Coordinates of C-alpha atoms in Angstrom, one line a residue:
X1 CA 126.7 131.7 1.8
X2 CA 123.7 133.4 0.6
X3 CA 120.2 132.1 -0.9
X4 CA 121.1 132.5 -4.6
X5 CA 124.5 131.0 -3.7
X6 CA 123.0 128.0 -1.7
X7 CA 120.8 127.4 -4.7
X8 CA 123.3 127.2 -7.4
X9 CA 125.4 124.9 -5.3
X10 CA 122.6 122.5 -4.7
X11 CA 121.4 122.6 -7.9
X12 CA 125.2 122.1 -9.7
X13 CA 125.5 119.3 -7.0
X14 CA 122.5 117.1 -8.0
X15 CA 123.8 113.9 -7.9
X16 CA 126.4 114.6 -5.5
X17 CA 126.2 112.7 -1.9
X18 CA 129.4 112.7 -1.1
X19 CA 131.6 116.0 1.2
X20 CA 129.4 117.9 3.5
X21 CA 127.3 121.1 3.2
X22 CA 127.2 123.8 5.8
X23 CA 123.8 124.9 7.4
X24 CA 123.4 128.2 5.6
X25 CA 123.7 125.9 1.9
X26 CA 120.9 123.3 2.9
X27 CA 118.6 125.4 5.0
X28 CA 119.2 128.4 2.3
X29 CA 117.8 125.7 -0.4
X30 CA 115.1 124.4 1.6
X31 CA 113.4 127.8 1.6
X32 CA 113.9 128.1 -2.1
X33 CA 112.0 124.5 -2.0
X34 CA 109.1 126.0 -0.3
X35 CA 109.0 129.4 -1.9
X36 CA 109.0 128.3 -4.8
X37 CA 106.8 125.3 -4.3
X38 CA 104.0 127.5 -2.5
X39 CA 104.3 130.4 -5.5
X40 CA 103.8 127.3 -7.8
X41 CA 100.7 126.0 -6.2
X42 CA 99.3 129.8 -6.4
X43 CA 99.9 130.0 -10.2
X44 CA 98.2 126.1 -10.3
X45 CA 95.3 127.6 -8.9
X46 CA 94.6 130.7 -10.7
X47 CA 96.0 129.1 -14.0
X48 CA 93.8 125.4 -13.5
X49 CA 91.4 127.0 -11.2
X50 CA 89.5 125.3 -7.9
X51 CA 86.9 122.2 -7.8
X52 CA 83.5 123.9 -6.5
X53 CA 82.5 121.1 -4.9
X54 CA 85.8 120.1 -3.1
X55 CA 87.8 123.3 -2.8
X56 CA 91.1 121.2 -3.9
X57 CA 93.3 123.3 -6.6
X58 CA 94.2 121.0 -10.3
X59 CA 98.1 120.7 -9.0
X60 CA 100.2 120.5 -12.4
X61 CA 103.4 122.5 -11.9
X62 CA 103.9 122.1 -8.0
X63 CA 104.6 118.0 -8.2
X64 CA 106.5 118.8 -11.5
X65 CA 108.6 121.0 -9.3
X66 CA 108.8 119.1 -6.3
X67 CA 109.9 115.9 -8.8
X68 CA 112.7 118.0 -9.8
X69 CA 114.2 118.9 -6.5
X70 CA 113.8 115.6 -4.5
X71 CA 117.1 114.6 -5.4
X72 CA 119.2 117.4 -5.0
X73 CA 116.8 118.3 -1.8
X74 CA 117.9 114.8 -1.0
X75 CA 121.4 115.2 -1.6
X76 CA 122.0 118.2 0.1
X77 CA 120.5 116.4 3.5
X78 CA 122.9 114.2 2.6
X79 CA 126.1 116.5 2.6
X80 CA 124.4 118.1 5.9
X81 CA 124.6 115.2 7.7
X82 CA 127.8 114.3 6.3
X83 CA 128.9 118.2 8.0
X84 CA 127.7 117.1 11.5
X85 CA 130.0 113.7 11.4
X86 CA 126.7 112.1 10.9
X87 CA 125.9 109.0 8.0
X88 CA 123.9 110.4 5.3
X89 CA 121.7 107.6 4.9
X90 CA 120.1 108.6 8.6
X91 CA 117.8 110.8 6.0
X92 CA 116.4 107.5 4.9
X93 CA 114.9 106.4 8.6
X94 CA 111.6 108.2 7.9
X95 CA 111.0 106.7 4.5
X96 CA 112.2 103.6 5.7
X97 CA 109.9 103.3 9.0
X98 CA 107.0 104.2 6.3
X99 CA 107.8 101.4 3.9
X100 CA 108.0 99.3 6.9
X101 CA 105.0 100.2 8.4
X102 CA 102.8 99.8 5.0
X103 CA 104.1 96.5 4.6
X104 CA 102.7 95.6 7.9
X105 CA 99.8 96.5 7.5
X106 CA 99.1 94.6 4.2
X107 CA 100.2 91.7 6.0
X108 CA 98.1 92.2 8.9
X109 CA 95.1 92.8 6.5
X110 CA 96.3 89.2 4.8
X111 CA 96.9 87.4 8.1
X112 CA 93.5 88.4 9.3
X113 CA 91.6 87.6 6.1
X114 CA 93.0 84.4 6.1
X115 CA 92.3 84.1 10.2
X116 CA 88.5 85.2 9.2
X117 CA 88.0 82.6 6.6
X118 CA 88.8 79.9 8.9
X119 CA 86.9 80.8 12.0
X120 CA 83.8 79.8 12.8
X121 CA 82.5 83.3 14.3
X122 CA 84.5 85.7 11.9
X123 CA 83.1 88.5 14.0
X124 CA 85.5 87.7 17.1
X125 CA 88.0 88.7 15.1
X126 CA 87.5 92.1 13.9
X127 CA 87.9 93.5 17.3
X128 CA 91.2 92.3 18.4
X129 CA 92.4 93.1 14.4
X130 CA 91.3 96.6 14.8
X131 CA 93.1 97.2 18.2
X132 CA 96.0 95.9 17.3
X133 CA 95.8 97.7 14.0
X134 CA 95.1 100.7 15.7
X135 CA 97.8 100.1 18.2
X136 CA 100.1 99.7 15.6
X137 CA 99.5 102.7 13.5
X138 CA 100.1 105.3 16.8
X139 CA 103.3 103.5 17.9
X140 CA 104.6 104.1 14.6
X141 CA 103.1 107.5 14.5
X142 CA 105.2 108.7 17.7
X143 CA 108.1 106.8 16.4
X144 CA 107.6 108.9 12.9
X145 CA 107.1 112.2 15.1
X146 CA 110.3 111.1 17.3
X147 CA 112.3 110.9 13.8
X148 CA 111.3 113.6 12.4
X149 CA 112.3 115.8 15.4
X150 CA 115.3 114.6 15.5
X151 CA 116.2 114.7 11.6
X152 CA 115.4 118.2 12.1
X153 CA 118.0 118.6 15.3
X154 CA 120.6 116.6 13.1
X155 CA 120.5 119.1 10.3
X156 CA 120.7 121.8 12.4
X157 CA 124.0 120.7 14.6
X158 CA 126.6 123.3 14.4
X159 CA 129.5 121.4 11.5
X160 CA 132.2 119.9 13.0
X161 CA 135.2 121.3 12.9
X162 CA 138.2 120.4 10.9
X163 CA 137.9 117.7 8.4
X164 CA 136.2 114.8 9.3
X165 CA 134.8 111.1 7.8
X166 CA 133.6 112.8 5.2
X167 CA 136.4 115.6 3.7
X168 CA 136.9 118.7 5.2
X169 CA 134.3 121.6 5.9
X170 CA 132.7 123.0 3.1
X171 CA 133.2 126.7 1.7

């Protein structure tokens, strides 16, 4: 399967998590993700021009893009995972370690403000709140990085032969 090929396929097959997609399909449409998505953010900054002070670029059609494609770019993680006898919702440990860690630390920041407002030196507690905060934030940063990684390995397992779980190889 080729790059336009890939891309039709993923795009025809935007809703569709189910059967598997080879390596050349998903890896094919990721570079069509970042192509495009890097050409876009050259035309955003010569069409809506720079911030003089900053040096950030207005961004208007890259996120409009990138809206566009998280599903089927989704999807077609999906079907990969499904080709390496592998659950698709595996693509969702990332997101879900992020959700996870936010909430902890709003609760953390809660748990400690209410801590502080009952202590009669609230100094004593900002220390052992920012090391554990601290603390907190790189475990779940090598965790992230350890995901990650792996993710990437998943997707790039050879497909398994045959039919498996999830239908039989794809075309």
């Amino acid at each position: 399967m080729g790059f336009v090929e890939a891309t039709k396929t993923c795009l025809t097959k935007y809703f569709v998590f189910s059967g598997r997609a080879a390596r050349p399909e998903y890896w094919w449409f990721v570079l069509f993700v970042v192509v495009v998505s890097v050409v876009l953010a050259v035309v955003d900054a010569s069409l809506f021009g720079t911030d003089p002070e900053t040096g950030e670029s207005s961004q208007v059609l890259t996120p409009i893009f990138q809206l566009a494609v998280v599903v089927p770019m989704l999807a077609a993680g999906w079907r990969r995972l499904h080709d390496t006898g592998r659950p698709g919702w595996y693509l969702l440990l990332p997101a879900a370690l992020s959700i996870a860690t936010m909430f902890m630390l709003f609760s953390g920041i809660a748990v400690f403000s209410v801590l502080e407002q009952g202590a009669d030196d609230p100094e004593a507690l900002r220390g052992p709140a920012a090391l554990l905060g601290v603390t907190g934030l790189i475990v779940v940063g090598v965790l992230q990085l350890i995901l990650s990684v792996l993710m990437i390995w998943w997707l790039s397992r050879p497909s398994q032969e045959g039919t498996n779980d999830y239908g039989p190889p794809a075309a």
